[in-house]
Amino acid sequence: MSLFRPERAARGLGPARFAFAVGLAYAAVSAYWGLGGTWLLNTVGSALPQLSRTEAPLALSVVWAAAGLKVVAAALPLLVVRSERRSPTRATWRRASLRGLVWAEAAVLCLYGLALTVAELVTESGVVVPPPGADRLALAWHAYLWDPWFLLWGLLVAATTVRTRPAAGETPR
C-alpha cells in the first residue's frame, strides 16, 4: 500500500485552509505594526510600543521577522496537504520531514497558546495577583485574544496533520 492518498489530502484541506487564514491574519497584524501602524499596539505590552515609537531598527527587524515567520508557518499545513496530492513516487522522506515540521509547529503553537492563555486567565480571575506595575491592559488582551489565537492556530495545524496522517498498517511505496 502507498502512503499517497488523495482522500487524506481532501480531509485535511479544510483545517489547512483555516489554519492558513488564521496564521496569515496574525502575520498581517505584525506587518501592519512593522509599517508603522499603532492600532492595538498598546495591547501587546509596554515595551513594543516604546520601541516602535523610536523606530529602533532592532524592534522593526524583530516585528518583520515575526511577520515572515508567521507567513511561513501559515503555509506549512497547506504544503502537507499538497504533498499528499502529489505523485506517490515522490520521496517519502520529504513528506515525513514536512509532516514532522508541521507536527512541531502544532506543538509549539498549542503549548505556547495554552500555557500563556491559562496563566493569563488565572491572573485575570484574581487567583494570581500580577506584580506591581504590570500592564493590566496587555494581560487582558493576551488572555482573551492574542494567546488564544495562537492556540486556535495550533489546533487547526494539528487537525490538518491528524486528518492527513497515514492509516495504521500503511507502508511507504
Coordinates of N, CA and C in Angstrom, one line a residue:
M1 N 0.8 -1.2 0.0 CA 0.0 0.0 0.0 C 0.9 1.2 0.0
S2 N 0.4 2.3 -0.6 CA 1.2 3.5 -0.7 C 0.7 4.5 0.3
L3 N 1.7 5.4 0.7 CA 1.3 6.5 1.6 C 0.5 7.6 0.9
F4 N 0.6 7.6 -0.5 CA -0.1 8.5 -1.3 C -1.6 8.3 -1.2
R5 N -2.3 9.2 -0.7 CA -3.8 9.0 -0.5 C -4.5 10.4 -0.8
P6 N -5.0 10.6 -2.0 CA -5.7 11.9 -2.2 C -6.9 12.1 -1.3
E7 N -7.5 11.1 -0.8 CA -8.6 11.3 0.2 C -8.1 11.9 1.5
R8 N -6.9 11.5 1.9 CA -6.3 12.1 3.1 C -6.1 13.6 2.9
A9 N -5.7 13.9 1.7 CA -5.4 15.4 1.4 C -6.8 16.1 1.4
A10 N -7.8 15.5 0.9 CA -9.1 16.2 0.9 C -9.6 16.4 2.3
R11 N -9.4 15.4 3.2 CA -9.8 15.5 4.6 C -9.1 16.6 5.3
G12 N -7.8 16.8 5.0 CA -7.0 17.8 5.7 C -7.1 19.2 5.1
L13 N -7.8 19.4 3.9 CA -7.8 20.7 3.3 C -8.5 21.7 4.0
G14 N -9.7 21.4 4.6 CA -10.5 22.4 5.4 C -9.7 23.0 6.6
P15 N -9.2 22.1 7.5 CA -8.4 22.7 8.6 C -7.1 23.4 8.1
A16 N -6.5 22.9 7.0 CA -5.3 23.6 6.5 C -5.6 25.0 6.0
R17 N -6.7 25.1 5.3 CA -7.1 26.5 4.8 C -7.4 27.4 5.9
F18 N -8.1 26.9 6.9 CA -8.5 27.7 8.1 C -7.2 28.1 8.8
A19 N -6.3 27.2 9.0 CA -5.0 27.5 9.7 C -4.2 28.5 8.9
F20 N -4.3 28.4 7.6 CA -3.6 29.4 6.7 C -4.2 30.8 6.9
A21 N -5.5 30.9 7.0 CA -6.2 32.2 7.1 C -5.9 32.8 8.5
V22 N -5.9 31.9 9.6 CA -5.7 32.4 10.9 C -4.2 32.9 11.0
G23 N -3.3 32.1 10.5 CA -1.9 32.5 10.5 C -1.6 33.7 9.7
L24 N -2.2 33.8 8.5 CA -2.0 35.0 7.7 C -2.5 36.2 8.3
A25 N -3.7 36.1 9.0 CA -4.2 37.3 9.7 C -3.3 37.7 10.8
Y26 N -2.7 36.8 11.5 CA -1.7 37.1 12.6 C -0.5 37.8 12.0
A27 N 0.0 37.3 10.8 CA 1.1 37.9 10.1 C 0.7 39.3 9.7
A28 N -0.5 39.5 9.2 CA -0.9 40.8 8.7 C -0.9 41.9 9.9
V29 N -1.2 41.4 11.1 CA -1.2 42.3 12.2 C 0.3 42.8 12.5
S30 N 1.2 41.8 12.4 CA 2.6 42.1 12.6 C 3.1 43.0 11.5
A31 N 2.7 42.8 10.3 CA 3.1 43.6 9.1 C 2.6 45.0 9.3
Y32 N 1.4 45.1 9.7 CA 0.8 46.4 10.0 C 1.6 47.2 11.0
W33 N 2.0 46.6 12.0 CA 2.8 47.2 13.0 C 4.2 47.6 12.5
G34 N 4.7 46.6 11.6 CA 6.0 46.9 11.0 C 6.0 48.1 10.1
L35 N 4.9 48.4 9.5 CA 4.7 49.5 8.6 C 4.5 50.8 9.4
G36 N 4.4 50.7 10.7 CA 4.2 51.9 11.5 C 2.8 52.1 12.1
G37 N 1.9 51.1 11.8 CA 0.6 51.2 12.4 C 0.6 51.1 13.9
T38 N -0.3 51.7 14.6 CA -0.3 51.7 16.0 C -1.6 51.1 16.6
W39 N -2.6 50.9 15.8 CA -3.8 50.3 16.3 C -3.6 49.0 17.1
L40 N -4.0 48.9 18.3 CA -3.9 47.7 19.1 C -2.5 47.4 19.6
L41 N -1.5 48.3 19.2 CA -0.1 48.1 19.6 C 0.0 48.1 21.2
N42 N -0.8 49.0 21.8 CA -0.7 49.1 23.3 C -1.3 47.8 24.0
T43 N -1.9 46.9 23.2 CA -2.4 45.7 23.8 C -1.4 44.5 23.9
V44 N -0.2 44.7 23.4 CA 0.8 43.6 23.4 C 1.8 43.8 24.5
G45 N 1.8 44.9 25.2 CA 2.7 45.1 26.3 C 3.4 46.5 26.0
S46 N 4.0 47.0 27.1 CA 4.5 48.4 27.0 C 5.9 48.5 26.3
A47 N 6.6 47.4 26.2 CA 8.0 47.5 25.5 C 7.9 47.8 24.0
L48 N 7.0 47.0 23.3 CA 7.0 47.2 21.9 C 6.5 48.6 21.4
P49 N 5.4 49.1 22.0 CA 5.1 50.5 21.6 C 6.2 51.5 21.8
Q50 N 6.9 51.4 22.9 CA 8.0 52.3 23.1 C 9.1 52.2 22.1
L51 N 9.4 50.9 21.8 CA 10.5 50.7 20.8 C 10.1 51.1 19.4
S52 N 8.8 50.9 19.0 CA 8.3 51.3 17.7 C 8.2 52.8 17.6
R53 N 7.9 53.5 18.6 CA 7.8 54.9 18.6 C 9.1 55.6 18.2
T54 N 10.2 55.0 18.7 CA 11.5 55.5 18.4 C 12.1 54.9 17.1
E55 N 11.3 54.1 16.5 CA 11.7 53.4 15.3 C 13.0 52.8 15.4
A56 N 13.3 52.1 16.4 CA 14.5 51.4 16.6 C 14.6 50.3 15.6
P57 N 15.8 50.3 14.8 CA 15.9 49.3 13.8 C 15.8 47.8 14.3
L58 N 16.3 47.6 15.5 CA 16.2 46.2 16.0 C 14.7 45.8 16.2
A59 N 13.9 46.7 16.8 CA 12.5 46.4 17.0 C 11.8 46.2 15.7
L60 N 12.0 47.0 14.7 CA 11.4 46.8 13.4 C 11.8 45.5 12.8
S61 N 13.1 45.1 12.9 CA 13.5 43.9 12.3 C 12.9 42.7 13.0
V62 N 12.7 42.8 14.3 CA 12.0 41.7 15.1 C 10.6 41.6 14.6
V63 N 9.9 42.7 14.5 CA 8.5 42.7 14.0 C 8.4 42.1 12.6
W64 N 9.3 42.5 11.7 CA 9.2 41.9 10.4 C 9.6 40.4 10.3
A65 N 10.6 40.1 11.2 CA 10.9 38.6 11.3 C 9.7 37.8 11.8
A66 N 9.0 38.3 12.7 CA 7.8 37.7 13.3 C 6.8 37.5 12.2
A67 N 6.6 38.6 11.4 CA 5.6 38.5 10.3 C 6.0 37.5 9.3
G68 N 7.2 37.5 8.9 CA 7.7 36.5 7.9 C 7.6 35.1 8.4
L69 N 8.0 34.8 9.7 CA 7.9 33.5 10.3 C 6.4 33.1 10.3
K70 N 5.5 34.0 10.6 CA 4.1 33.6 10.7 C 3.5 33.3 9.3
V71 N 4.0 34.0 8.2 CA 3.6 33.6 6.9 C 4.1 32.2 6.5
V72 N 5.3 31.9 6.8 CA 5.8 30.6 6.5 C 5.1 29.5 7.3
A73 N 4.8 29.8 8.6 CA 4.1 28.8 9.4 C 2.7 28.7 9.0
A74 N 2.1 29.7 8.4 CA 0.7 29.6 7.9 C 0.6 28.7 6.7
A75 N 1.7 28.7 5.9 CA 1.7 28.0 4.6 C 2.0 26.5 4.8
L76 N 2.7 26.1 5.9 CA 3.1 24.7 6.1 C 2.0 23.7 6.1
P77 N 0.9 23.9 6.8 CA -0.2 22.9 6.7 C -0.7 22.7 5.3
L78 N -0.8 23.8 4.5 CA -1.2 23.6 3.1 C -0.2 22.8 2.3
L79 N 1.1 22.9 2.6 CA 2.1 22.1 2.0 C 2.0 20.6 2.3
V80 N 1.6 20.3 3.5 CA 1.3 18.9 3.9 C 0.2 18.4 3.1
V81 N -0.9 19.1 2.9 CA -2.0 18.7 2.1 C -1.5 18.5 0.6
R82 N -0.8 19.4 0.1 CA -0.3 19.4 -1.2 C 0.6 18.1 -1.4
S83 N 1.4 17.8 -0.4 CA 2.3 16.7 -0.5 C 1.5 15.4 -0.6
E84 N 0.4 15.3 -0.1 CA -0.5 14.1 -0.1 C -1.1 14.0 -1.5
R85 N -1.2 15.1 -2.2 CA -1.9 15.0 -3.6 C -0.9 14.7 -4.7
R86 N 0.4 14.9 -4.4 CA 1.4 14.7 -5.4 C 1.7 13.2 -5.7
S87 N 2.5 13.0 -6.7 CA 2.8 11.6 -7.1 C 3.3 10.7 -6.0
P88 N 2.8 9.5 -6.0 CA 3.3 8.6 -5.0 C 4.8 8.2 -5.2
T89 N 5.3 8.5 -6.3 CA 6.8 8.2 -6.5 C 7.7 9.3 -5.9
R90 N 7.1 10.4 -5.4 CA 7.9 11.4 -4.7 C 8.6 10.8 -3.5
A91 N 9.7 11.3 -3.1 CA 10.4 10.8 -2.0 C 9.6 10.9 -0.7
T92 N 9.4 9.8 -0.1 CA 8.5 9.7 1.1 C 9.3 10.4 2.3
W93 N 10.6 10.4 2.3 CA 11.3 11.1 3.4 C 11.0 12.6 3.4
R94 N 10.8 13.2 2.2 CA 10.4 14.6 2.2 C 9.1 14.8 2.9
R95 N 8.1 13.9 2.5 CA 6.8 14.0 3.1 C 6.9 13.9 4.7
A96 N 7.7 12.9 5.1 CA 7.8 12.6 6.5 C 8.5 13.8 7.2
S97 N 9.5 14.4 6.6 CA 10.2 15.6 7.2 C 9.2 16.7 7.3
L98 N 8.4 17.0 6.2 CA 7.4 18.0 6.3 C 6.4 17.8 7.4
R99 N 5.9 16.6 7.4 CA 4.9 16.2 8.5 C 5.5 16.5 9.9
G100 N 6.8 16.1 10.1 CA 7.4 16.3 11.3 C 7.6 17.8 11.7
L101 N 7.9 18.6 10.7 CA 8.0 20.0 10.9 C 6.6 20.6 11.3
V102 N 5.6 20.1 10.6 CA 4.3 20.7 10.9 C 3.8 20.2 12.3
W103 N 4.1 18.9 12.6 CA 3.8 18.5 14.0 C 4.5 19.4 15.0
A104 N 5.7 19.7 14.8 CA 6.5 20.6 15.7 C 5.8 21.9 15.8
E105 N 5.4 22.5 14.6 CA 4.7 23.7 14.6 C 3.4 23.7 15.5
A106 N 2.6 22.6 15.3 CA 1.4 22.5 16.0 C 1.7 22.4 17.5
A107 N 2.7 21.6 17.9 CA 3.1 21.5 19.3 C 3.5 22.9 19.9
V108 N 4.3 23.6 19.2 CA 4.8 24.9 19.7 C 3.6 25.9 19.8
L109 N 2.8 26.0 18.8 CA 1.6 26.9 18.9 C 0.7 26.5 20.0
C110 N 0.4 25.2 20.1 CA -0.6 24.8 21.1 C -0.1 25.0 22.5
L111 N 1.2 24.6 22.7 CA 1.8 24.7 24.1 C 1.9 26.2 24.5
Y112 N 2.4 26.9 23.6 CA 2.6 28.4 23.8 C 1.2 29.0 24.1
G113 N 0.3 28.8 23.2 CA -1.0 29.4 23.3 C -1.7 28.9 24.6
L114 N -1.7 27.6 24.9 CA -2.4 27.1 26.0 C -1.8 27.6 27.3
A115 N -0.4 27.5 27.4 CA 0.2 27.8 28.7 C 0.0 29.3 29.0
L116 N 0.2 30.2 28.0 CA 0.0 31.6 28.3 C -1.4 32.0 28.5
T117 N -2.3 31.4 27.8 CA -3.8 31.7 28.0 C -4.2 31.3 29.4
V118 N -3.8 30.1 29.8 CA -4.2 29.6 31.1 C -3.6 30.6 32.2
A119 N -2.3 30.9 32.1 CA -1.6 31.7 33.1 C -2.3 33.1 33.1
E120 N -2.6 33.6 32.0 CA -3.2 35.0 32.0 C -4.7 34.9 32.5
L121 N -5.4 33.9 32.2 CA -6.8 33.8 32.7 C -6.8 33.6 34.2
V122 N -5.8 32.9 34.7 CA -5.7 32.7 36.2 C -5.4 34.1 36.8
T123 N -4.6 34.9 36.1 CA -4.3 36.2 36.6 C -5.5 37.1 36.5
E124 N -6.2 37.0 35.4 CA -7.4 37.8 35.2 C -8.5 37.5 36.2
S125 N -8.5 36.2 36.6 CA -9.6 35.8 37.6 C -9.2 36.2 39.0
G126 N -8.0 36.7 39.3 CA -7.6 37.1 40.6 C -7.0 36.1 41.4
V127 N -6.9 34.9 40.9 CA -6.2 33.8 41.7 C -4.7 34.1 41.9
V128 N -4.1 34.7 40.9 CA -2.7 35.2 41.0 C -2.8 36.7 40.8
V129 N -2.1 37.3 41.7 CA -2.0 38.8 41.6 C -0.8 39.2 40.8
P130 N -1.0 40.0 39.7 CA 0.2 40.4 38.9 C 1.1 41.3 39.7
P131 N 2.3 41.4 39.4 CA 3.3 42.2 40.1 C 2.9 43.7 39.9
P132 N 3.3 44.5 40.9 CA 3.1 46.0 40.7 C 3.6 46.5 39.4
G133 N 2.9 47.3 38.8 CA 3.4 47.9 37.5 C 3.1 47.1 36.3
A134 N 2.4 45.9 36.5 CA 2.1 45.0 35.4 C 1.1 45.8 34.5
D135 N 1.3 45.5 33.2 CA 0.4 46.1 32.2 C -0.9 45.3 32.2
R136 N -1.9 45.8 32.9 CA -3.2 45.1 33.0 C -3.9 45.0 31.7
L137 N -3.8 46.1 30.9 CA -4.5 46.0 29.6 C -3.9 44.9 28.7
A138 N -2.5 44.9 28.6 CA -1.9 43.8 27.8 C -2.2 42.4 28.4
L139 N -2.2 42.3 29.7 CA -2.6 41.0 30.2 C -4.0 40.5 29.8
A140 N -4.9 41.4 29.8 CA -6.3 41.1 29.4 C -6.3 40.8 27.9
W141 N -5.7 41.5 27.1 CA -5.7 41.3 25.6 C -5.0 39.9 25.3
H142 N -3.9 39.7 26.0 CA -3.3 38.4 25.8 C -4.1 37.2 26.3
A143 N -4.8 37.4 27.4 CA -5.7 36.3 27.9 C -6.9 36.0 27.0
Y144 N -7.4 37.1 26.4 CA -8.7 36.9 25.6 C -8.5 36.9 24.1
L145 N -7.4 37.4 23.6 CA -7.2 37.4 22.1 C -5.9 36.8 21.7
W146 N -4.8 37.5 22.0 CA -3.5 37.2 21.4 C -3.1 35.7 21.6
D147 N -3.1 35.3 22.8 CA -2.7 33.9 23.1 C -3.7 32.8 22.7
P148 N -5.0 33.0 22.9 CA -5.9 32.0 22.4 C -5.9 31.9 20.9
W149 N -5.5 33.0 20.2 CA -5.3 33.0 18.8 C -4.2 32.0 18.4
F150 N -3.1 32.0 19.1 CA -2.0 31.0 18.9 C -2.6 29.6 19.1
L151 N -3.3 29.4 20.2 CA -3.9 28.1 20.5 C -4.8 27.6 19.4
L152 N -5.7 28.5 18.9 CA -6.6 28.1 17.8 C -5.8 27.7 16.6
W153 N -4.8 28.5 16.2 CA -4.0 28.2 15.1 C -3.3 26.9 15.3
G154 N -2.7 26.6 16.4 CA -2.1 25.3 16.7 C -3.0 24.2 16.6
L155 N -4.2 24.3 17.1 CA -5.2 23.2 17.0 C -5.6 23.0 15.5
L156 N -5.7 24.0 14.7 CA -6.0 23.8 13.3 C -4.9 23.1 12.6
V157 N -3.6 23.5 12.9 CA -2.5 22.8 12.3 C -2.5 21.4 12.7
A158 N -2.7 21.1 14.0 CA -2.8 19.7 14.5 C -3.9 18.9 13.8
A159 N -5.0 19.5 13.6 CA -6.1 18.9 12.9 C -5.7 18.5 11.5
T160 N -5.0 19.4 10.8 CA -4.5 19.1 9.5 C -3.6 17.8 9.5
T161 N -2.7 17.8 10.4 CA -1.8 16.6 10.4 C -2.5 15.3 10.8
V162 N -3.5 15.4 11.7 CA -4.2 14.2 12.1 C -5.1 13.7 10.9
R163 N -5.7 14.7 10.2 CA -6.6 14.3 9.2 C -5.9 13.8 7.9
T164 N -4.6 14.1 7.8 CA -3.8 13.6 6.6 C -2.8 12.5 7.0
R165 N -2.9 12.0 8.2 CA -1.9 11.0 8.6 C -2.2 9.7 8.0
P166 N -1.2 8.9 7.8 CA -1.4 7.5 7.2 C -2.2 6.7 8.2
A167 N -3.0 5.8 7.6 CA -3.8 4.9 8.5 C -2.8 3.8 9.0
A168 N -3.2 3.2 10.1 CA -2.4 2.1 10.7 C -2.2 1.0 9.7
G169 N -1.0 0.6 9.5 CA -0.7 -0.5 8.6 C -0.3 -0.1 7.2
E170 N -0.4 1.2 6.9 CA 0.0 1.7 5.6 C 1.6 1.8 5.6
T171 N 2.2 1.3 4.6 CA 3.6 1.4 4.4 C 4.0 2.2 3.2
P172 N 5.2 2.8 3.2 CA 5.6 3.6 2.1 C 5.8 2.7 0.9
R173 N 5.6 3.2 -0.3 CA 5.9 2.5 -1.5 C 7.3 2.4 -1.9

